[in-house]
PDB file of C-alpha atoms in Angstrom:
ATOM      1  CA  UNK A1292      76.229 104.197 101.197  1.00  0.00           C
ATOM      2  CA  UNK A1293      77.923 106.684  98.819  1.00  0.00           C
ATOM      3  CA  UNK A1294      79.300 105.182  95.656  1.00  0.00           C
ATOM      4  CA  UNK A1295      82.048 107.009  93.843  1.00  0.00           C
ATOM      5  CA  UNK A1296      83.137 105.836  90.418  1.00  0.00           C
ATOM      6  CA  UNK A1297      86.159 108.164  90.760  1.00  0.00           C
ATOM      7  CA  UNK A1298      87.492 105.659  93.391  1.00  0.00           C
ATOM      8  CA  UNK A1299      87.834 102.805  90.781  1.00  0.00           C
ATOM      9  CA  UNK A1300      91.389 102.197  89.840  1.00  0.00           C
ATOM     10  CA  UNK A1301      92.727 100.447  86.743  1.00  0.00           C
ATOM     11  CA  UNK A1302      96.402  99.323  86.371  1.00  0.00           C
ATOM     12  CA  UNK A1303      96.742 101.124  83.026  1.00  0.00           C
ATOM     13  CA  UNK A1304     100.549 101.015  83.051  1.00  0.00           C
ATOM     14  CA  UNK A1305     103.513 100.947  85.492  1.00  0.00           C
ATOM     15  CA  UNK A1306     107.120  99.995  85.969  1.00  0.00           C
ATOM     16  CA  UNK A1307     109.168  97.398  87.975  1.00  0.00           C
ATOM     17  CA  UNK A1308     112.531  98.459  89.364  1.00  0.00           C
ATOM     18  CA  UNK A1309     115.300  96.777  91.360  1.00  0.00           C
ATOM     19  CA  UNK A1310     118.280  98.216  93.368  1.00  0.00           C
ATOM     20  CA  UNK A1311     121.005  96.977  95.648  1.00  0.00           C
ATOM     21  CA  UNK A1312     120.232  97.059  99.270  1.00  0.00           C
ATOM     22  CA  UNK A1313     122.428 100.169  99.680  1.00  0.00           C
ATOM     23  CA  UNK A1314     120.055 102.389  97.507  1.00  0.00           C
ATOM     24  CA  UNK A1315     117.794 104.915  98.982  1.00  0.00           C
ATOM     25  CA  UNK A1316     114.167 103.579  99.688  1.00  0.00           C
ATOM     26  CA  UNK A1317     111.310 105.584  98.528  1.00  0.00           C
ATOM     27  CA  UNK A1318     109.300 107.541 101.193  1.00  0.00           C
ATOM     28  CA  UNK A1319     106.056 108.061  99.216  1.00  0.00           C
ATOM     29  CA  UNK A1320     104.285 107.235  95.936  1.00  0.00           C
ATOM     30  CA  UNK A1321     105.885 110.053  93.909  1.00  0.00           C
ATOM     31  CA  UNK A1322     109.414 110.576  95.179  1.00  0.00           C
ATOM     32  CA  UNK A1323     112.008 110.034  92.504  1.00  0.00           C
ATOM     33  CA  UNK A1324     113.742 106.613  92.777  1.00  0.00           C
ATOM     34  CA  UNK A1325     117.496 106.936  93.364  1.00  0.00           C
ATOM     35  CA  UNK A1326     119.823 104.004  92.518  1.00  0.00           C
ATOM     36  CA  UNK A1327     117.062 101.793  90.978  1.00  0.00           C
ATOM     37  CA  UNK A1328     117.206 100.240  87.592  1.00  0.00           C
ATOM     38  CA  UNK A1329     114.014 100.319  85.442  1.00  0.00           C
ATOM     39  CA  UNK A1330     113.555  96.712  84.350  1.00  0.00           C
ATOM     40  CA  UNK A1331     111.649  97.904  81.196  1.00  0.00           C
ATOM     41  CA  UNK A1332     108.549  96.481  79.512  1.00  0.00           C
ATOM     42  CA  UNK A1333     106.486  94.024  81.563  1.00  0.00           C
ATOM     43  CA  UNK A1334     104.173  91.558  79.861  1.00  0.00           C
ATOM     44  CA  UNK A1335     100.566  92.344  79.335  1.00  0.00           C
ATOM     45  CA  UNK A1336      99.676  90.106  82.322  1.00  0.00           C
ATOM     46  CA  UNK A1337     101.047  93.013  84.474  1.00  0.00           C
ATOM     47  CA  UNK A1338     102.153  92.154  88.118  1.00  0.00           C
ATOM     48  CA  UNK A1339     100.517  89.737  90.311  1.00  0.00           C
ATOM     49  CA  UNK A1340     100.703  90.200  94.140  1.00  0.00           C
ATOM     50  CA  UNK A1341     100.044  86.951  96.085  1.00  0.00           C
ATOM     51  CA  UNK A1342      99.775  86.930  99.846  1.00  0.00           C
ATOM     52  CA  UNK A1343      99.822  83.347 101.335  1.00  0.00           C
ATOM     53  CA  UNK A1344      98.905  82.449 104.716  1.00  0.00           C
ATOM     54  CA  UNK A1345      98.657  79.197 106.559  1.00  0.00           C
ATOM     55  CA  UNK A1346      96.822  78.854 109.921  1.00  0.00           C
ATOM     56  CA  UNK A1347      96.440  76.248 112.531  1.00  0.00           C
ATOM     57  CA  UNK A1348      92.920  75.889 114.281  1.00  0.00           C
ATOM     58  CA  UNK A1349      92.940  75.270 117.874  1.00  0.00           C
ATOM     59  CA  UNK A1350      89.913  73.326 119.113  1.00  0.00           C
ATOM     60  CA  UNK A1351      88.769  72.773 122.669  1.00  0.00           C
ATOM     61  CA  UNK A1352      88.156  69.319 124.112  1.00  0.00           C
ATOM     62  CA  UNK A1353      84.509  70.374 124.776  1.00  0.00           C
ATOM     63  CA  UNK A1354      82.544  69.673 121.628  1.00  0.00           C
ATOM     64  CA  UNK A1355      85.573  70.301 119.350  1.00  0.00           C
ATOM     65  CA  UNK A1356      84.782  74.055 119.391  1.00  0.00           C
ATOM     66  CA  UNK A1357      87.090  76.341 117.535  1.00  0.00           C
ATOM     67  CA  UNK A1358      88.646  78.580 120.170  1.00  0.00           C
ATOM     68  CA  UNK A1359      91.385  80.149 118.246  1.00  0.00           C
ATOM     69  CA  UNK A1360      93.098  80.152 114.865  1.00  0.00           C
ATOM     70  CA  UNK A1361      96.739  81.205 114.655  1.00  0.00           C
ATOM     71  CA  UNK A1362      98.844  82.125 111.688  1.00  0.00           C
ATOM     72  CA  UNK A1363     101.770  79.607 111.364  1.00  0.00           C
ATOM     73  CA  UNK A1364     103.236  80.751 107.886  1.00  0.00           C
ATOM     74  CA  UNK A1365     102.862  83.746 105.758  1.00  0.00           C
ATOM     75  CA  UNK A1366     104.498  85.284 102.617  1.00  0.00           C
ATOM     76  CA  UNK A1367     104.031  87.971  99.979  1.00  0.00           C
ATOM     77  CA  UNK A1368     105.265  87.449  96.381  1.00  0.00           C
ATOM     78  CA  UNK A1369     105.177  89.457  93.154  1.00  0.00           C
ATOM     79  CA  UNK A1370     105.120  87.743  89.820  1.00  0.00           C
ATOM     80  CA  UNK A1371     105.755  89.354  86.467  1.00  0.00           C
ATOM     81  CA  UNK A1372     107.199  88.635  82.946  1.00  0.00           C
ATOM     82  CA  UNK A1373     109.963  91.068  81.772  1.00  0.00           C
ATOM     83  CA  UNK A1374     109.945  91.429  77.991  1.00  0.00           C
ATOM     84  CA  UNK A1375     113.134  93.401  77.299  1.00  0.00           C
ATOM     85  CA  UNK A1376     116.408  91.430  76.724  1.00  0.00           C
ATOM     86  CA  UNK A1377     118.895  93.764  78.478  1.00  0.00           C
ATOM     87  CA  UNK A1378     121.596  93.437  81.014  1.00  0.00           C
ATOM     88  CA  UNK A1379     119.407  94.236  84.027  1.00  0.00           C
ATOM     89  CA  UNK A1380     116.649  91.637  83.073  1.00  0.00           C
ATOM     90  CA  UNK A1381     119.284  88.934  82.249  1.00  0.00           C
ATOM     91  CA  UNK A1382     121.098  89.435  85.509  1.00  0.00           C
ATOM     92  CA  UNK A1383     117.760  89.270  87.509  1.00  0.00           C
ATOM     93  CA  UNK A1384     116.565  86.246  85.768  1.00  0.00           C
ATOM     94  CA  UNK A1385     119.647  84.234  85.928  1.00  0.00           C
ATOM     95  CA  UNK A1386     120.810  85.661  89.307  1.00  0.00           C
ATOM     96  CA  UNK A1387     124.306  86.286  88.071  1.00  0.00           C
ATOM     97  CA  UNK A1388     126.295  89.105  86.304  1.00  0.00           C
ATOM     98  CA  UNK A1389     126.604  89.374  82.576  1.00  0.00           C
ATOM     99  CA  UNK A1390     130.153  89.194  81.438  1.00  0.00           C
ATOM    100  CA  UNK A1391     131.664  91.864  79.291  1.00  0.00           C
ATOM    101  CA  UNK A1392     131.421  89.477  76.276  1.00  0.00           C
ATOM    102  CA  UNK A1393     127.667  89.221  76.774  1.00  0.00           C
ATOM    103  CA  UNK A1394     127.769  85.726  78.275  1.00  0.00           C
ATOM    104  CA  UNK A1395     126.112  84.364  81.387  1.00  0.00           C
ATOM    105  CA  UNK A1396     127.290  81.321  83.408  1.00  0.00           C
ATOM    106  CA  UNK A1397     124.073  79.629  84.461  1.00  0.00           C
ATOM    107  CA  UNK A1398     123.707  77.951  87.873  1.00  0.00           C
ATOM    108  CA  UNK A1399     120.090  77.179  88.533  1.00  0.00           C
ATOM    109  CA  UNK A1400     120.615  77.566  92.262  1.00  0.00           C
ATOM    110  CA  UNK A1401     121.627  81.205  92.016  1.00  0.00           C
ATOM    111  CA  UNK A1402     118.967  83.824  92.895  1.00  0.00           C
ATOM    112  CA  UNK A1403     121.073  86.976  92.720  1.00  0.00           C
ATOM    113  CA  UNK A1404     120.757  87.495  96.390  1.00  0.00           C
ATOM    114  CA  UNK A1405     118.540  89.909  98.340  1.00  0.00           C
ATOM    115  CA  UNK A1406     117.884  93.282  96.936  1.00  0.00           C
ATOM    116  CA  UNK A1407     115.289  96.025  96.855  1.00  0.00           C
ATOM    117  CA  UNK A1408     112.450  96.316  94.481  1.00  0.00           C
ATOM    118  CA  UNK A1409     109.803  98.939  93.650  1.00  0.00           C
ATOM    119  CA  UNK A1410     106.661  98.635  91.628  1.00  0.00           C
ATOM    120  CA  UNK A1411     104.651 101.540  90.402  1.00  0.00           C
ATOM    121  CA  UNK A1412     101.000 101.043  89.294  1.00  0.00           C
ATOM    122  CA  UNK A1413      99.675 103.950  87.329  1.00  0.00           C
ATOM    123  CA  UNK A1414      96.142 105.094  86.271  1.00  0.00           C
ATOM    124  CA  UNK A1415      96.339 108.555  84.729  1.00  0.00           C
ATOM    125  CA  UNK A1416      97.431 110.823  87.604  1.00  0.00           C
ATOM    126  CA  UNK A1417      96.966 108.170  90.209  1.00  0.00           C
ATOM    127  CA  UNK A1418      99.935 106.135  91.322  1.00  0.00           C
ATOM    128  CA  UNK A1419     100.228 103.175  93.695  1.00  0.00           C
ATOM    129  CA  UNK A1420     103.855 102.451  94.659  1.00  0.00           C
ATOM    130  CA  UNK A1421     105.000  99.238  96.237  1.00  0.00           C
ATOM    131  CA  UNK A1422     108.286  99.174  98.095  1.00  0.00           C
ATOM    132  CA  UNK A1423     109.926  95.737  98.745  1.00  0.00           C
ATOM    133  CA  UNK A1424     112.960  96.638 100.815  1.00  0.00           C
ATOM    134  CA  UNK A1425     114.263  93.036 101.163  1.00  0.00           C
ATOM    135  CA  UNK A1426     113.349  90.903  98.299  1.00  0.00           C
ATOM    136  CA  UNK A1427     114.733  88.011  96.417  1.00  0.00           C
ATOM    137  CA  UNK A1428     113.892  86.267  93.169  1.00  0.00           C
ATOM    138  CA  UNK A1429     112.793  82.877  94.480  1.00  0.00           C
ATOM    139  CA  UNK A1430     111.168  81.461  91.215  1.00  0.00           C
ATOM    140  CA  UNK A1431     111.746  81.825  87.564  1.00  0.00           C
ATOM    141  CA  UNK A1432     109.556  80.717  84.658  1.00  0.00           C
ATOM    142  CA  UNK A1433     110.424  78.692  81.598  1.00  0.00           C
ATOM    143  CA  UNK A1434     112.306  80.236  78.687  1.00  0.00           C
ATOM    144  CA  UNK A1435     110.313  79.730  75.522  1.00  0.00           C
ATOM    145  CA  UNK A1436     111.739  80.515  72.097  1.00  0.00           C
ATOM    146  CA  UNK A1437     109.043  80.595  69.432  1.00  0.00           C
ATOM    147  CA  UNK A1438     108.414  82.526  66.245  1.00  0.00           C
ATOM    148  CA  UNK A1439     106.078  85.412  66.659  1.00  0.00           C
ATOM    149  CA  UNK A1440     106.449  85.688  70.429  1.00  0.00           C
ATOM    150  CA  UNK A1441     108.625  87.916  72.588  1.00  0.00           C
ATOM    151  CA  UNK A1442     111.201  86.189  74.674  1.00  0.00           C
ATOM    152  CA  UNK A1443     110.038  86.692  78.249  1.00  0.00           C
ATOM    153  CA  UNK A1444     111.778  86.491  81.615  1.00  0.00           C
ATOM    154  CA  UNK A1445     109.256  85.444  84.279  1.00  0.00           C
ATOM    155  CA  UNK A1446     110.324  85.971  87.801  1.00  0.00           C
ATOM    156  CA  UNK A1447     108.703  85.778  91.249  1.00  0.00           C
ATOM    157  CA  UNK A1448     110.104  88.150  93.860  1.00  0.00           C
ATOM    158  CA  UNK A1449     109.491  87.146  97.501  1.00  0.00           C
ATOM    159  CA  UNK A1450     109.409  89.971 100.055  1.00  0.00           C
ATOM    160  CA  UNK A1451     111.169  89.093 103.391  1.00  0.00           C
ATOM    161  CA  UNK A1452     109.994  90.370 106.783  1.00  0.00           C
ATOM    162  CA  UNK A1453     111.978  93.191 108.254  1.00  0.00           C
ATOM    163  CA  UNK A1454     111.557  95.286 111.370  1.00  0.00           C
ATOM    164  CA  UNK A1455     111.204  99.035 111.164  1.00  0.00           C
ATOM    165  CA  UNK A1456     113.993 100.607 113.163  1.00  0.00           C
ATOM    166  CA  UNK A1457     111.750 103.550 114.353  1.00  0.00           C
ATOM    167  CA  UNK A1458     108.332 101.903 115.098  1.00  0.00           C
ATOM    168  CA  UNK A1459     109.506  98.365 115.660  1.00  0.00           C
ATOM    169  CA  UNK A1460     106.617  97.191 113.380  1.00  0.00           C
ATOM    170  CA  UNK A1461     107.430  94.197 111.115  1.00  0.00           C
ATOM    171  CA  UNK A1462     106.512  94.048 107.462  1.00  0.00           C
ATOM    172  CA  UNK A1463     107.502  92.640 104.094  1.00  0.00           C
ATOM    173  CA  UNK A1464     106.373  95.543 101.768  1.00  0.00           C
ATOM    174  CA  UNK A1465     105.075  99.038 102.037  1.00  0.00           C
ATOM    175  CA  UNK A1466     102.311 100.277  99.691  1.00  0.00           C
ATOM    176  CA  UNK A1467     101.453 103.903  99.105  1.00  0.00           C
ATOM    177  CA  UNK A1468      98.128 104.893  97.463  1.00  0.00           C
ATOM    178  CA  UNK A1469      98.934 108.299  95.962  1.00  0.00           C
ATOM    179  CA  UNK A1470      95.359 109.636  95.827  1.00  0.00           C
ATOM    180  CA  UNK A1471      93.690 107.754  98.681  1.00  0.00           C
ATOM    181  CA  UNK A1472      91.402 109.918 100.785  1.00  0.00           C
ATOM    182  CA  UNK A1473      92.717 109.342 104.334  1.00  0.00           C
ATOM    183  CA  UNK A1474      90.489 112.016 105.976  1.00  0.00           C
ATOM    184  CA  UNK A1475      87.954 109.514 107.112  1.00  0.00           C
ATOM    185  CA  UNK A1476      85.257 110.622 104.612  1.00  0.00           C
ATOM    186  CA  UNK A1477      83.696 108.532 101.846  1.00  0.00           C
TER     187      UNK A1477
END
């Protein structure tokens, strides 16, 4: 076994972006994003990716042997806290447009609808890009107003399954590893 410390990645910095579903999707880890809004500073907890999966075990009559386990539900979610109080973060958090006078009419049921998201995870010259072509804010955290703390806008984005028009493959997100050795070596 060959161990290579150069393969250890740290999420030193990064960015979270959103865009309407009409924007041009990224095609790799480094292509410039067109039509996406940079959502600004993210809290020091970074971005958490959660993949959930529920299964059903199928057992045989004979000895109750496990003969198969099928996936019955699955999802992928990204959670982060946005720190900048600006139009884009307010609209994402509340799921509605900011009026010209700076007001927001809050309806807790509004999600802002489906949109595209991109997340860049950066370690020096290495970049990991996550493309969520069909995502929606499905959860928001509490608003806390306290002296000495930034007002944060915690959101959870759920990626919905889509089918690739060329390959027919279904997926909820695409992740590119910019410096991943794909030649089959160690």
